[in-house]
Amino acid sequence: MTFTRPPFALVALILGTLVSAFGDGIALLAMVLDAADKGPTWWVTEVYFAELVPPLLLAPALGAFVDRANAKKVWVAAVLLQAALFAAATLIPDFHVRVALVALANVLAVTSSSASFKLLPTVAGTAGIEKANGGLTTALSIAGLAGPAFCGAFHPIVGSSWLLGLNGTTFLVMALVVGLVIPGEIDKRVSVGGNPFGGALDGLRAMWRSPIVGPLLPIFAGVVFATSIEGVAGVFYLREVTSSDAVYGLLLSAWALGSIPGSLIGGWSRVSRHHLVMLLGGAFLVSAALLVEGLVPIAAVIGLAFLIGGFGNGVHNVGVRNVIHHNISPEMHGRAWAYYRVLVNTCLALGYMSGTPGVFVDARTAILVSALLSMVVTLLAISWFWRRRSETRVPPEARGGVQTVSRLKEPR
């Protein structure tokens, strides 16, 4: 088997994503720890909602803009503005003002993420889109491994201002990478016409009408909602189990550590073709990990379960990117990816609200509900697809799947 050296631009993008996502993980956990330490339980939910709701409202228009603009220039501008917002957050101690600034940065993240997704086939070159997606998600996993551990260790020492400032510098690194080494867009852009934000709904239509992506969207939505319930509840439950921010950060890192081999394997051509297995198999592993978390309040056992759950989550992350790249036309990639974020953010917002301790149940019960609901959705999907496969002849590429659960984030 011959080894094809990846293009320099792709290597640079993967390394830039690693640095940028490392800063993202530090900043998010710093805000969550501030919220958990200084305010009521809903402050944690406020942090997560700042990440979700503003992008949810503006993503369709921003995705349409990316498809109609020079994606590289839009990408650089968005990243520089994100750096400025985090720099401002370091100077303002008020918690809620910081949350508002982070919310604006997350709106810009939709733009940079959509531009990155649109340009990736050009950047991938001879390496192929599967390996490019595998490399990017591996970088995210490594950043997810290092970021929470770093924040857990240094947050009690330096506080959140320094950590938010550190994240701001990582955006500058990303801007340099994109501006200097990423090639410009070569795909045909959609005609601008009179409205650069027109056609925002086209991304949703393209995914929903796809014979491969469309049928899997409801299944994906159910799994993401179920697992995201753990997102907020786990902050309080795991900190009780570990009684230490450092150990809590290491538990989160265990999930990311497991996702590294999952991301690498998901990029292999022999695996990346089996999208349905990637979706449902990964969802089952995630569900099982969350079930162990709720049933066995022992840090070491939860850490082992998170390694397994992270593996499944890593496979998911590669799967969705491959499916959309292969089954949505290139001129629609910006809008399709933006609507993918809309779907994710909607499910996450509902899940985070439902998982806030005291809204419905306590933290541990919420985690158990999260695990059981996700497992039920996954098993029902397996049963449905098994019957469909028995009744009809489905081409292998149509047994596809879509993306990740709430644990991992896409590159900015």
CSV table of N, CA and C in Angstrom, one decimal, residues 172-281:
chain,number,residue,atom,x,y,z
A,172,LEU,N,-6.0,34.4,16.1
A,172,LEU,CA,-5.0,35.0,15.2
A,172,LEU,C,-4.1,34.0,14.5
A,173,VAL,N,-3.8,32.9,15.2
A,173,VAL,CA,-3.0,31.8,14.5
A,173,VAL,C,-3.8,31.3,13.3
A,174,MET,N,-5.1,31.1,13.6
A,174,MET,CA,-6.0,30.5,12.5
A,174,MET,C,-6.1,31.5,11.3
A,175,ALA,N,-6.2,32.8,11.6
A,175,ALA,CA,-6.2,33.8,10.6
A,175,ALA,C,-5.0,33.8,9.7
A,176,LEU,N,-3.8,33.6,10.3
A,176,LEU,CA,-2.6,33.5,9.6
A,176,LEU,C,-2.6,32.3,8.7
A,177,VAL,N,-3.0,31.2,9.2
A,177,VAL,CA,-3.0,29.9,8.4
A,177,VAL,C,-3.9,30.1,7.2
A,178,VAL,N,-5.1,30.6,7.4
A,178,VAL,CA,-6.1,30.7,6.3
A,178,VAL,C,-5.6,31.7,5.3
A,179,GLY,N,-5.1,32.9,5.8
A,179,GLY,CA,-4.7,33.9,4.9
A,179,GLY,C,-3.4,33.6,4.1
A,180,LEU,N,-2.5,32.8,4.6
A,180,LEU,CA,-1.2,32.6,4.0
A,180,LEU,C,-1.1,31.3,3.2
A,181,VAL,N,-1.8,30.3,3.6
A,181,VAL,CA,-1.6,29.0,3.0
A,181,VAL,C,-2.8,28.3,2.4
A,182,ILE,N,-4.0,28.7,2.8
A,182,ILE,CA,-5.2,28.1,2.2
A,182,ILE,C,-5.5,28.7,0.8
A,183,PRO,N,-5.6,27.9,-0.2
A,183,PRO,CA,-5.9,28.4,-1.6
A,183,PRO,C,-7.3,29.0,-1.6
A,184,GLY,N,-7.4,30.0,-2.5
A,184,GLY,CA,-8.7,30.6,-2.7
A,184,GLY,C,-9.7,29.6,-3.3
A,185,GLU,N,-11.0,30.0,-3.3
A,185,GLU,CA,-12.1,29.2,-3.7
A,185,GLU,C,-12.0,29.0,-5.2
A,186,ILE,N,-12.1,27.8,-5.7
A,186,ILE,CA,-12.1,27.6,-7.2
A,186,ILE,C,-13.5,27.1,-7.6
A,187,ASP,N,-14.3,26.7,-6.7
A,187,ASP,CA,-15.7,26.3,-7.2
A,187,ASP,C,-16.5,27.5,-7.6
A,188,LYS,N,-17.4,27.3,-8.6
A,188,LYS,CA,-18.2,28.4,-9.0
A,188,LYS,C,-19.1,28.8,-7.9
A,189,ARG,N,-19.2,30.1,-7.7
A,189,ARG,CA,-20.1,30.6,-6.7
A,189,ARG,C,-21.5,30.8,-7.3
A,190,VAL,N,-22.5,30.9,-6.5
A,190,VAL,CA,-23.8,31.2,-6.9
A,190,VAL,C,-23.9,32.7,-7.3
A,191,SER,N,-24.6,33.0,-8.3
A,191,SER,CA,-24.7,34.4,-8.7
A,191,SER,C,-25.3,35.2,-7.6
A,192,VAL,N,-24.6,36.3,-7.3
A,192,VAL,CA,-25.0,37.2,-6.1
A,192,VAL,C,-26.4,37.8,-6.3
A,193,GLY,N,-26.7,38.3,-7.5
A,193,GLY,CA,-28.0,38.9,-7.7
A,193,GLY,C,-28.1,40.1,-6.9
A,194,GLY,N,-29.3,40.4,-6.5
A,194,GLY,CA,-29.6,41.6,-5.7
A,194,GLY,C,-29.5,41.4,-4.2
A,195,ASN,N,-29.5,40.1,-3.7
A,195,ASN,CA,-29.5,39.8,-2.3
A,195,ASN,C,-28.5,38.8,-2.0
A,196,PRO,N,-27.4,39.1,-1.3
A,196,PRO,CA,-26.4,38.1,-1.0
A,196,PRO,C,-26.8,37.1,0.0
A,197,PHE,N,-28.0,37.3,0.7
A,197,PHE,CA,-28.5,36.4,1.7
A,197,PHE,C,-29.7,35.6,1.1
A,198,GLY,N,-30.0,35.8,-0.1
A,198,GLY,CA,-31.1,35.1,-0.7
A,198,GLY,C,-30.9,33.6,-0.9
A,199,GLY,N,-31.9,32.9,-0.9
A,199,GLY,CA,-31.8,31.4,-1.1
A,199,GLY,C,-31.4,30.7,0.2
A,200,ALA,N,-31.6,31.3,1.4
A,200,ALA,CA,-31.1,30.7,2.6
A,200,ALA,C,-31.8,29.3,2.9
A,201,LEU,N,-33.0,29.2,2.4
A,201,LEU,CA,-33.8,27.9,2.6
A,201,LEU,C,-33.3,26.8,1.7
A,202,ASP,N,-32.5,27.1,0.7
A,202,ASP,CA,-32.0,26.1,-0.2
A,202,ASP,C,-31.2,25.0,0.5
A,203,GLY,N,-30.4,25.3,1.5
A,203,GLY,CA,-29.6,24.3,2.2
A,203,GLY,C,-30.5,23.3,2.9
A,204,LEU,N,-31.6,23.7,3.5
A,204,LEU,CA,-32.5,22.8,4.1
A,204,LEU,C,-33.2,21.9,3.1
A,205,ARG,N,-33.6,22.5,2.0
A,205,ARG,CA,-34.2,21.7,0.9
A,205,ARG,C,-33.3,20.7,0.3
A,206,ALA,N,-32.0,21.1,0.2
A,206,ALA,CA,-31.0,20.1,-0.4
A,206,ALA,C,-30.8,18.9,0.5
A,207,MET,N,-30.7,19.1,1.8
A,207,MET,CA,-30.5,18.0,2.7
A,207,MET,C,-31.8,17.2,2.8
A,208,TRP,N,-32.9,17.8,2.9
A,208,TRP,CA,-34.2,17.1,3.2
A,208,TRP,C,-34.5,16.2,1.9
A,209,ARG,N,-34.3,16.8,0.7
A,209,ARG,CA,-34.6,16.0,-0.5
A,209,ARG,C,-33.6,15.0,-0.9
A,210,SER,N,-32.4,15.0,-0.2
A,210,SER,CA,-31.4,14.0,-0.5
A,210,SER,C,-31.9,12.6,-0.1
A,211,PRO,N,-31.9,11.6,-1.0
A,211,PRO,CA,-32.3,10.3,-0.7
A,211,PRO,C,-31.5,9.6,0.4
A,212,ILE,N,-30.3,10.1,0.6
A,212,ILE,CA,-29.4,9.5,1.6
A,212,ILE,C,-29.4,10.3,2.9
A,213,VAL,N,-29.2,11.6,2.8
A,213,VAL,CA,-29.2,12.5,4.0
A,213,VAL,C,-30.5,12.6,4.6
A,214,GLY,N,-31.5,12.9,3.8
A,214,GLY,CA,-32.9,13.2,4.3
A,214,GLY,C,-33.5,12.2,5.3
A,215,PRO,N,-33.5,10.9,5.0
A,215,PRO,CA,-34.1,9.9,5.9
A,215,PRO,C,-33.4,9.8,7.3
A,216,LEU,N,-32.2,10.2,7.3
A,216,LEU,CA,-31.4,10.1,8.6
A,216,LEU,C,-31.5,11.3,9.5
A,217,LEU,N,-32.0,12.4,9.0
A,217,LEU,CA,-32.0,13.6,9.8
A,217,LEU,C,-32.9,13.5,11.1
A,218,PRO,N,-34.1,12.9,11.0
A,218,PRO,CA,-34.8,12.7,12.2
A,218,PRO,C,-34.2,11.8,13.3
A,219,ILE,N,-33.5,10.8,12.8
A,219,ILE,CA,-32.8,9.9,13.7
A,219,ILE,C,-31.7,10.6,14.4
A,220,PHE,N,-30.9,11.4,13.6
A,220,PHE,CA,-29.8,12.1,14.1
A,220,PHE,C,-30.3,13.1,15.2
A,221,ALA,N,-31.4,13.8,14.9
A,221,ALA,CA,-32.0,14.8,15.8
A,221,ALA,C,-32.3,14.2,17.1
A,222,GLY,N,-33.0,13.0,17.1
A,222,GLY,CA,-33.4,12.4,18.3
A,222,GLY,C,-32.2,12.0,19.2
A,223,VAL,N,-31.1,11.5,18.5
A,223,VAL,CA,-29.9,11.1,19.3
A,223,VAL,C,-29.2,12.3,19.9
A,224,VAL,N,-29.1,13.4,19.1
A,224,VAL,CA,-28.4,14.6,19.6
A,224,VAL,C,-29.2,15.2,20.8
A,225,PHE,N,-30.5,15.3,20.6
A,225,PHE,CA,-31.3,15.8,21.8
A,225,PHE,C,-31.1,14.9,23.0
A,226,ALA,N,-31.2,13.6,22.9
A,226,ALA,CA,-31.1,12.8,24.0
A,226,ALA,C,-29.8,12.9,24.7
A,227,THR,N,-28.7,12.8,23.9
A,227,THR,CA,-27.4,12.9,24.6
A,227,THR,C,-27.0,14.3,25.1
A,228,SER,N,-27.6,15.3,24.5
A,228,SER,CA,-27.3,16.7,25.0
A,228,SER,C,-27.9,17.0,26.3
A,229,ILE,N,-28.9,16.2,26.8
A,229,ILE,CA,-29.4,16.3,28.1
A,229,ILE,C,-28.3,16.2,29.1
A,230,GLU,N,-27.3,15.3,28.8
A,230,GLU,CA,-26.2,15.1,29.7
A,230,GLU,C,-25.3,16.3,29.8
A,231,GLY,N,-25.3,17.1,28.7
A,231,GLY,CA,-24.3,18.2,28.6
A,231,GLY,C,-24.3,19.1,29.8
A,232,VAL,N,-25.5,19.6,30.3
A,232,VAL,CA,-25.5,20.5,31.5
A,232,VAL,C,-25.5,19.6,32.8
A,233,ALA,N,-26.3,18.6,32.8
A,233,ALA,CA,-26.4,17.8,34.0
A,233,ALA,C,-25.1,17.2,34.4
A,234,GLY,N,-24.3,16.8,33.4
A,234,GLY,CA,-23.0,16.2,33.7
A,234,GLY,C,-22.0,17.2,34.3
A,235,VAL,N,-22.2,18.5,34.1
A,235,VAL,CA,-21.3,19.5,34.8
A,235,VAL,C,-21.4,19.3,36.3
A,236,PHE,N,-22.6,19.3,36.8
A,236,PHE,CA,-22.9,19.2,38.2
A,236,PHE,C,-22.6,17.8,38.8
A,237,TYR,N,-23.1,16.8,38.0
A,237,TYR,CA,-22.9,15.4,38.5
A,237,TYR,C,-21.5,15.0,38.6
A,238,LEU,N,-20.7,15.3,37.5
A,238,LEU,CA,-19.3,14.8,37.5
A,238,LEU,C,-18.5,15.6,38.5
A,239,ARG,N,-18.8,16.9,38.7
A,239,ARG,CA,-18.0,17.6,39.7
A,239,ARG,C,-18.3,17.1,41.1
A,240,GLU,N,-19.5,16.5,41.4
A,240,GLU,CA,-19.7,15.9,42.6
A,240,GLU,C,-19.0,14.6,42.8
A,241,VAL,N,-18.9,13.8,41.7
A,241,VAL,CA,-18.2,12.6,41.7
A,241,VAL,C,-16.7,12.7,41.8
A,242,THR,N,-16.2,13.8,41.2
A,242,THR,CA,-14.7,13.9,41.2
A,242,THR,C,-14.2,14.8,42.3
A,243,SER,N,-15.1,15.8,42.8
A,243,SER,CA,-14.7,16.8,43.8
A,243,SER,C,-13.4,17.5,43.5
A,244,SER,N,-13.1,17.7,42.2
A,244,SER,CA,-11.9,18.4,41.8
A,244,SER,C,-12.1,18.8,40.3
A,245,ASP,N,-11.8,20.1,40.1
A,245,ASP,CA,-11.9,20.6,38.7
A,245,ASP,C,-10.9,19.9,37.8
A,246,ALA,N,-9.7,19.6,38.4
A,246,ALA,CA,-8.7,19.0,37.6
A,246,ALA,C,-9.1,17.6,37.1
A,247,VAL,N,-9.7,16.8,38.0
A,247,VAL,CA,-10.1,15.4,37.7
A,247,VAL,C,-11.3,15.5,36.8
A,248,TYR,N,-12.2,16.5,37.0
A,248,TYR,CA,-13.3,16.7,36.1
A,248,TYR,C,-12.8,17.0,34.6
A,249,GLY,N,-11.8,17.8,34.5
A,249,GLY,CA,-11.2,18.1,33.2
A,249,GLY,C,-10.6,16.9,32.6
A,250,LEU,N,-10.0,16.0,33.4
A,250,LEU,CA,-9.5,14.8,32.9
A,250,LEU,C,-10.5,13.8,32.4
A,251,LEU,N,-11.7,13.8,33.1
A,251,LEU,CA,-12.8,13.0,32.6
A,251,LEU,C,-13.3,13.4,31.2
A,252,LEU,N,-13.4,14.7,31.1
A,252,LEU,CA,-13.8,15.2,29.7
A,252,LEU,C,-12.7,14.9,28.7
A,253,SER,N,-11.5,14.9,29.1
A,253,SER,CA,-10.4,14.6,28.2
A,253,SER,C,-10.4,13.1,27.8
A,254,ALA,N,-10.9,12.3,28.7
A,254,ALA,CA,-11.0,10.8,28.4
A,254,ALA,C,-12.0,10.6,27.2
A,255,TRP,N,-13.0,11.4,27.1
A,255,TRP,CA,-13.9,11.3,26.0
A,255,TRP,C,-13.2,11.7,24.7
A,256,ALA,N,-12.5,12.8,24.8
A,256,ALA,CA,-11.7,13.2,23.6
A,256,ALA,C,-10.6,12.2,23.2
A,257,LEU,N,-10.0,11.6,24.2
A,257,LEU,CA,-9.0,10.6,23.9
A,257,LEU,C,-9.5,9.4,23.2
A,258,GLY,N,-10.7,9.0,23.6
A,258,GLY,CA,-11.4,7.9,22.8
A,258,GLY,C,-11.8,8.3,21.4
A,259,SER,N,-12.1,9.5,21.2
A,259,SER,CA,-12.5,10.0,19.9
A,259,SER,C,-11.4,10.0,18.9
A,260,ILE,N,-10.1,10.1,19.4
A,260,ILE,CA,-9.0,10.1,18.4
A,260,ILE,C,-8.9,8.9,17.5
A,261,PRO,N,-8.9,7.7,18.1
A,261,PRO,CA,-8.9,6.5,17.2
A,261,PRO,C,-10.2,6.4,16.4
A,262,GLY,N,-11.3,6.9,17.0
A,262,GLY,CA,-12.6,6.8,16.2
A,262,GLY,C,-12.5,7.7,15.0
A,263,SER,N,-11.9,8.9,15.2
A,263,SER,CA,-11.8,9.8,14.1
A,263,SER,C,-10.9,9.3,13.0
A,264,LEU,N,-9.7,8.7,13.4
A,264,LEU,CA,-8.8,8.1,12.5
A,264,LEU,C,-9.4,7.0,11.7
A,265,ILE,N,-10.1,6.1,12.4
A,265,ILE,CA,-10.7,4.9,11.7
A,265,ILE,C,-11.8,5.4,10.8
A,266,GLY,N,-12.6,6.4,11.2
A,266,GLY,CA,-13.6,6.9,10.4
A,266,GLY,C,-13.1,7.5,9.1
A,267,GLY,N,-11.9,7.9,9.0
A,267,GLY,CA,-11.3,8.4,7.8
A,267,GLY,C,-10.8,7.4,6.8
A,268,TRP,N,-10.7,6.1,7.3
A,268,TRP,CA,-10.3,5.0,6.4
A,268,TRP,C,-11.4,4.8,5.3
A,269,SER,N,-11.0,4.6,4.1
A,269,SER,CA,-11.9,4.4,3.0
A,269,SER,C,-12.8,3.1,3.2
A,270,ARG,N,-12.2,2.1,3.8
A,270,ARG,CA,-13.0,0.9,4.0
A,270,ARG,C,-14.1,1.1,5.1
A,271,VAL,N,-13.9,2.0,6.0
A,271,VAL,CA,-14.9,2.3,7.0
A,271,VAL,C,-15.9,3.4,6.6
A,272,SER,N,-15.3,4.5,5.9
A,272,SER,CA,-16.1,5.6,5.6
A,272,SER,C,-17.3,5.4,4.7
A,273,ARG,N,-17.2,4.3,4.0
A,273,ARG,CA,-18.3,3.9,3.1
A,273,ARG,C,-19.6,3.5,3.8
A,274,HIS,N,-19.4,3.0,5.0
A,274,HIS,CA,-20.5,2.4,5.8
A,274,HIS,C,-21.1,3.4,6.8
A,275,HIS,N,-21.8,4.4,6.2
A,275,HIS,CA,-22.2,5.5,7.0
A,275,HIS,C,-23.3,5.1,8.0
A,276,LEU,N,-24.1,4.2,7.7
A,276,LEU,CA,-25.2,3.7,8.6
A,276,LEU,C,-24.6,3.1,9.8
A,277,VAL,N,-23.6,2.2,9.6
A,277,VAL,CA,-22.9,1.6,10.7
A,277,VAL,C,-22.2,2.6,11.6
A,278,MET,N,-21.6,3.6,11.0
A,278,MET,CA,-20.9,4.7,11.7
A,278,MET,C,-21.9,5.5,12.6
A,279,LEU,N,-23.1,5.8,12.0
A,279,LEU,CA,-24.1,6.5,12.7
A,279,LEU,C,-24.6,5.7,13.9
A,280,LEU,N,-25.2,4.6,13.6
A,280,LEU,CA,-25.9,3.8,14.7
A,280,LEU,C,-25.0,3.1,15.6
A,281,GLY,N,-23.9,2.6,15.1
A,281,GLY,CA,-22.9,2.0,16.0
A,281,GLY,C,-22.3,3.0,17.0
